[in-house]
Coordinates of C-alpha atoms in Angstrom, one line a residue:
X1 CA 96.2 76.5 49.2
X2 CA 92.8 77.9 49.1
X3 CA 91.2 80.1 52.0
X4 CA 89.1 77.5 52.7
X5 CA 90.7 73.8 53.3
X6 CA 93.4 76.4 55.2
X7 CA 90.7 77.4 57.6
X8 CA 89.1 73.8 57.3
X9 CA 93.3 72.9 58.6
X10 CA 93.0 75.4 61.3
X11 CA 89.7 74.4 62.2
X12 CA 90.3 70.5 62.4
X13 CA 94.2 71.2 64.7
X14 CA 92.1 73.9 67.1
X15 CA 89.3 70.6 67.5
X16 CA 92.5 68.2 67.8
X17 CA 93.9 70.7 70.1
X18 CA 90.2 71.1 72.4
X19 CA 90.2 66.6 72.1
X20 CA 93.2 66.5 73.9
X21 CA 93.2 69.1 76.3
X22 CA 89.7 68.0 77.6
X23 CA 91.5 63.9 78.0
X24 CA 94.3 65.6 79.8
X25 CA 91.7 66.8 81.6
X26 CA 89.6 63.5 82.5
X27 CA 92.8 61.9 82.8
X28 CA 94.2 64.1 85.2
X29 CA 90.8 63.8 86.9
X30 CA 90.2 60.2 87.0
X31 CA 93.4 59.2 88.4
X32 CA 93.6 62.0 90.5
X33 CA 96.6 63.7 90.0
X34 CA 96.0 67.5 91.0
X35 CA 94.4 68.1 94.1
X36 CA 90.9 68.6 95.6
X37 CA 90.5 72.2 96.0
X38 CA 89.4 71.4 98.6
X39 CA 92.1 71.4 100.5
X40 CA 93.2 74.7 100.0
X41 CA 92.7 79.3 98.7
X42 CA 93.3 80.7 95.6
X43 CA 92.7 83.6 97.7
X44 CA 96.0 86.7 97.5
X45 CA 96.2 87.4 101.3
X46 CA 97.0 91.6 101.4
X47 CA 100.1 91.9 101.7
X48 CA 102.4 94.8 101.1
X49 CA 105.4 91.9 99.8
X50 CA 106.1 90.0 96.6
X51 CA 107.7 86.7 95.5
X52 CA 111.6 88.1 94.1
X53 CA 113.5 86.6 91.7
X54 CA 116.8 86.1 93.9
X55 CA 117.0 83.1 95.6
X56 CA 118.9 85.2 98.3
X57 CA 116.0 87.2 99.0
X58 CA 113.0 85.3 98.4
X59 CA 110.4 88.3 99.2
X60 CA 110.8 92.1 98.9
X61 CA 108.6 95.0 99.3
X62 CA 106.4 95.9 96.6
X63 CA 106.7 99.6 94.8
X64 CA 104.6 101.8 95.5
X65 CA 102.2 100.3 98.3
X66 CA 99.5 101.7 99.8
X67 CA 96.9 101.0 102.4
X68 CA 94.6 102.6 104.7
X69 CA 94.0 99.6 106.9
X70 CA 97.3 98.5 107.7
X71 CA 98.3 95.5 109.8
X72 CA 102.1 96.7 110.4
X73 CA 102.8 93.6 109.8
X74 CA 102.1 91.9 106.2
X75 CA 100.8 95.7 105.6
X76 CA 101.9 98.7 106.3
X77 CA 100.5 102.3 105.2
X78 CA 102.8 103.6 102.9
X79 CA 106.0 102.1 100.8
X80 CA 108.2 104.2 98.5
X81 CA 108.9 104.1 94.4
X82 CA 112.0 102.3 95.0
X83 CA 110.9 99.5 97.5
X84 CA 111.4 100.3 101.2
X85 CA 110.1 101.3 103.4
X86 CA 110.9 104.9 103.9
X87 CA 110.3 108.6 102.4
X88 CA 110.8 108.5 99.0
X89 CA 114.6 109.4 97.9
X90 CA 116.9 110.0 95.2
X91 CA 118.9 107.4 94.2
X92 CA 121.9 109.8 93.1
X93 CA 123.2 111.1 96.0
X94 CA 123.0 114.9 96.9
X95 CA 126.1 117.1 96.3
X96 CA 127.3 116.8 100.2
X97 CA 124.9 114.8 101.5
X98 CA 126.6 111.7 104.4
X99 CA 124.5 108.9 103.4
X100 CA 123.7 106.7 105.4
X101 CA 122.3 102.8 104.9
X102 CA 120.3 101.0 107.9
X103 CA 119.8 96.9 107.2
X104 CA 118.0 94.9 108.9
X105 CA 115.0 93.1 109.5
X106 CA 111.2 93.6 111.6
X107 CA 113.2 96.0 113.8
X108 CA 114.8 98.1 111.2
X109 CA 111.2 98.0 108.9
X110 CA 109.1 99.6 112.1
X111 CA 107.0 96.2 112.9
X112 CA 104.4 97.7 115.1
X113 CA 104.7 100.9 113.9
X114 CA 102.3 103.0 112.2
X115 CA 103.6 106.1 111.5
X116 CA 106.6 105.8 108.9
X117 CA 108.6 108.9 110.9
X118 CA 108.6 106.7 114.1
X119 CA 110.5 103.9 112.4
X120 CA 114.7 103.8 113.8
X121 CA 115.8 105.2 110.0
X122 CA 114.0 108.2 110.1
X123 CA 114.2 109.3 114.0
X124 CA 117.8 108.2 113.4
X125 CA 117.9 110.6 110.5
X126 CA 116.2 113.8 112.6
X127 CA 119.3 112.9 115.5
X128 CA 121.5 114.3 112.7
X129 CA 119.7 117.3 111.8
X130 CA 121.1 120.7 111.7
X131 CA 124.2 118.1 111.1
X132 CA 127.1 119.5 108.5
X133 CA 127.1 117.8 106.4
X134 CA 123.7 116.8 105.8
X135 CA 122.8 112.6 107.0
X136 CA 120.4 111.2 106.1
X137 CA 119.9 107.1 106.8
X138 CA 117.7 105.2 104.3
X139 CA 115.8 102.5 105.7
X140 CA 116.7 99.3 103.7
X141 CA 115.2 97.1 106.4
X142 CA 112.4 94.0 105.7
X143 CA 110.9 91.4 108.0
X144 CA 112.0 88.7 108.7
X145 CA 115.8 88.5 106.2
X146 CA 118.4 86.8 107.8
X147 CA 122.4 88.5 107.6
X148 CA 122.2 87.2 104.2
X149 CA 119.9 88.3 102.5
X150 CA 120.6 91.6 104.4
X151 CA 123.8 91.6 102.5
X152 CA 122.1 90.8 99.4
X153 CA 120.2 93.9 99.6
X154 CA 122.8 96.0 100.2
X155 CA 124.3 94.7 97.0
X156 CA 122.0 94.3 94.4
X157 CA 119.9 97.4 95.7
X158 CA 121.2 99.5 98.2
X159 CA 124.9 99.6 96.7
X160 CA 123.2 102.1 93.9
X161 CA 122.3 105.0 96.5
X162 CA 126.4 104.7 97.3
X163 CA 126.3 104.8 101.4
X164 CA 129.1 106.1 102.5
X165 CA 128.2 104.1 106.3
X166 CA 126.3 100.8 106.4
X167 CA 124.4 100.0 110.0
X168 CA 123.4 96.0 110.4
X169 CA 121.0 95.8 113.2
X170 CA 121.8 92.6 114.1
X171 CA 118.4 90.4 115.8
X172 CA 118.7 86.9 117.4
X173 CA 116.7 85.4 114.6
X174 CA 119.0 86.3 112.4
X175 CA 120.5 83.3 113.5
X176 CA 117.8 81.0 111.0
X177 CA 119.8 80.6 108.0
X178 CA 116.4 81.7 105.4
X179 CA 113.8 83.9 106.2
X180 CA 109.7 84.1 106.9
X181 CA 107.8 82.9 104.7
X182 CA 104.2 84.5 104.9
X183 CA 104.2 87.9 103.5
X184 CA 104.2 86.0 99.6
X185 CA 101.9 87.8 97.9
X186 CA 100.5 85.9 94.5
X187 CA 98.1 88.8 92.2
X188 CA 97.1 86.9 89.6
X189 CA 95.1 87.4 86.9
X190 CA 91.5 86.5 87.4
X191 CA 90.8 83.7 85.3
X192 CA 93.7 81.9 86.0
X193 CA 92.9 81.4 89.8
X194 CA 89.5 81.1 87.7
X195 CA 91.4 78.3 85.9
X196 CA 92.8 76.7 88.8
X197 CA 89.6 76.3 90.2
X198 CA 87.7 74.6 88.3
X199 CA 90.2 72.8 86.2
X200 CA 92.1 70.2 87.2
X201 CA 94.2 69.6 85.2
X202 CA 95.5 73.6 85.0
X203 CA 96.3 72.3 89.4
X204 CA 98.2 69.9 88.0
X205 CA 100.9 72.0 85.9
X206 CA 100.6 74.8 88.0
X207 CA 101.0 72.9 91.4
X208 CA 104.1 70.9 89.0
X209 CA 105.7 73.4 87.8
X210 CA 105.1 76.6 89.3
X211 CA 103.5 78.7 86.9
X212 CA 102.1 82.0 88.9
X213 CA 103.8 80.9 92.2
X214 CA 101.4 78.8 93.0
X215 CA 103.3 75.6 94.5
X216 CA 105.4 78.3 96.0
X217 CA 101.8 79.0 97.9
X218 CA 100.8 75.3 98.7
X219 CA 104.2 74.4 99.5
X220 CA 106.0 76.3 102.0
X221 CA 108.5 73.6 101.6
X222 CA 109.7 74.2 97.6
X223 CA 109.7 77.8 98.6
X224 CA 112.1 76.6 101.8
X225 CA 114.3 73.9 99.6
X226 CA 114.7 76.7 96.7
X227 CA 115.5 79.6 99.5
X228 CA 117.6 78.0 102.0
X229 CA 119.9 76.2 99.4
X230 CA 120.3 79.4 97.9
X231 CA 120.9 81.1 102.1
X232 CA 123.1 78.6 102.6
X233 CA 123.9 76.4 106.6
X234 CA 125.8 79.8 108.2
X235 CA 123.8 82.5 106.8
X236 CA 125.4 84.7 109.5
X237 CA 129.1 84.0 108.5
X238 CA 128.7 84.1 105.0
X239 CA 126.7 87.2 105.0
X240 CA 129.3 89.2 107.3
X241 CA 132.0 88.4 104.5
X242 CA 130.4 89.7 101.5
X243 CA 129.4 92.6 103.8
X244 CA 133.6 92.8 104.4
X245 CA 133.9 92.6 101.0
X246 CA 132.1 95.3 99.7
X247 CA 132.7 97.1 102.0
X248 CA 136.2 97.4 100.8
X249 CA 135.0 97.7 97.0
X250 CA 133.1 100.6 97.7
X251 CA 134.6 102.4 100.7
X252 CA 132.1 102.4 103.2
X253 CA 132.1 102.5 106.7
X254 CA 130.1 99.1 109.0
X255 CA 129.1 99.0 111.7
X256 CA 127.0 95.9 113.5
X257 CA 124.7 96.8 116.3
X258 CA 123.8 93.6 118.5
X259 CA 119.5 94.3 119.6
X260 CA 119.0 93.7 122.7
X261 CA 116.6 91.6 124.5
X262 CA 113.7 94.1 126.4
X263 CA 111.9 91.9 130.2
X264 CA 110.5 92.7 132.6
X265 CA 113.1 93.0 134.6
X266 CA 116.0 94.4 133.5
X267 CA 117.9 94.0 129.9
X268 CA 120.4 92.2 128.9
X269 CA 122.4 90.6 125.6
X270 CA 120.0 87.3 124.7
X271 CA 122.8 84.8 124.9
X272 CA 121.6 82.9 121.5
X273 CA 124.3 85.7 120.5
X274 CA 126.8 82.9 121.6
X275 CA 125.7 79.9 121.0
X276 CA 125.0 79.5 117.8
X277 CA 126.4 76.3 116.6
X278 CA 126.1 75.7 112.9
X279 CA 129.1 72.8 112.9
X280 CA 132.0 72.6 115.3
X281 CA 135.2 74.0 114.7
X282 CA 133.3 77.2 112.2
X283 CA 132.6 80.9 113.4
X284 CA 129.2 81.1 115.2
X285 CA 129.3 83.6 117.3
X286 CA 128.2 86.6 115.9
X287 CA 131.0 88.7 117.4
X288 CA 133.5 86.8 116.7
X289 CA 132.3 86.2 113.0
X290 CA 132.6 90.7 113.4
X291 CA 136.0 90.4 114.5
X292 CA 137.3 87.3 112.6
X293 CA 136.3 90.5 109.2
X294 CA 137.4 93.2 110.8
X295 CA 133.8 94.1 111.2
X296 CA 132.8 96.8 114.3
X297 CA 130.1 95.9 115.9
X298 CA 128.5 97.4 119.4
X299 CA 126.5 95.6 121.9
X300 CA 123.7 97.7 122.6
X301 CA 122.0 96.3 126.0
X302 CA 124.5 98.5 127.8
X303 CA 123.7 101.9 126.4
X304 CA 119.8 100.6 126.9
X305 CA 119.8 100.1 130.4
X306 CA 121.8 103.1 131.1
X307 CA 119.2 104.7 129.3
X308 CA 116.5 102.9 131.0
X309 CA 118.1 103.4 134.6
X310 CA 117.7 107.4 134.0
X311 CA 114.5 107.8 131.5
X312 CA 112.4 104.7 132.6
X313 CA 112.7 103.2 135.8
X314 CA 109.0 102.5 137.4
X315 CA 107.8 101.1 133.6
X316 CA 109.2 97.0 132.5
X317 CA 111.6 97.5 130.2
X318 CA 109.2 95.1 128.0
X319 CA 106.7 97.8 128.0
X320 CA 109.2 101.2 127.9
X321 CA 111.1 100.4 124.7
X322 CA 109.0 97.7 122.8
X323 CA 105.4 97.5 121.1
X324 CA 105.3 94.8 124.3
X325 CA 106.8 91.7 122.2
X326 CA 110.3 92.4 124.3
X327 CA 111.7 92.9 120.7
X328 CA 110.0 95.3 118.2
X329 CA 110.7 99.0 119.5
X330 CA 108.0 100.4 119.6
X331 CA 107.7 104.6 118.9
X332 CA 109.1 105.9 122.7
X333 CA 111.6 102.3 122.1
X334 CA 112.7 103.8 118.5
X335 CA 113.0 107.4 119.9
X336 CA 115.9 106.1 122.3
X337 CA 117.7 103.9 120.6
X338 CA 118.2 106.5 118.2
X339 CA 119.2 108.9 120.0
X340 CA 121.8 106.0 121.3
X341 CA 123.1 104.7 118.6
X342 CA 123.5 108.5 117.2
X343 CA 126.0 109.2 120.5
X344 CA 128.2 105.5 119.0
X345 CA 128.7 107.2 115.7
X346 CA 129.8 110.6 116.6
X347 CA 133.0 109.9 116.4
X348 CA 132.5 108.2 112.8
X349 CA 131.1 110.9 110.6
X350 CA 132.4 114.3 109.5
X351 CA 132.0 117.3 111.6

């Protein structure tokens, strides 16, 4: 075959492809198969999070994320090279170090807290300054995670750090069988966003096939179905069951800490911990589930109440310990909480 004939065939092929694409574009526009661009935004929100390929996690932190003007909700000043809101950590545990891994949602992550050293995990590590052996407390908190996702994070990433103990800070919204979805980030090449804006065909294919995560961004129900199906209907039971299995396989200790509700007149154990109904006959109370799997669990409302009576009288607990929303701790709250947790752990750590 001559070079000229080959070029002619390639040209015919190229023209045929262009014509086919243009015809498809015309058909999609004519039948209004793709939504108008005015109905949606393709702007990428500034966020510390990215979509995860693991449906149980749904999303995770971006590694090495930085933001000089964070909102402390979707953006934070510093995410380390391993993808945690923590100082840099060696994956291999240093010799002679006792390593604690702290799991949780926004309470552990530190929503509303600017200084990394004011997060609960960093404050707890500081409480153990001078302890022998030295103690590290790793922050594996991710805002919005439910219990099953927290333990999945332990399984897929945390075990590589060889923890000696795993602390799970449990909050009332951990009963929800899904994670929050507002922190999604969908970074895409500019040409992809341009094609999405100007081509009905590209919009149709992107939303149908979830190309470049467009469907996940535009249709939250798709993400809920994808993620919620992986989580199941009783994520607390499934999460604690997996934690029990992992602790037996890998030899680490566990402690479940029930985070209290800080209110205007006092500190209480949320009643929702007792009556998160799923199906009749199922274990739903977090304390009953922990007892079923022989996982030690402690309420924090009583120890915080004693601390408040000693140090905080005259100030409402929700302003003394939290950023004002009754749940997320302020720097004062993490400092007090870390001291109280240290006292709970004192006899469990090697001396």
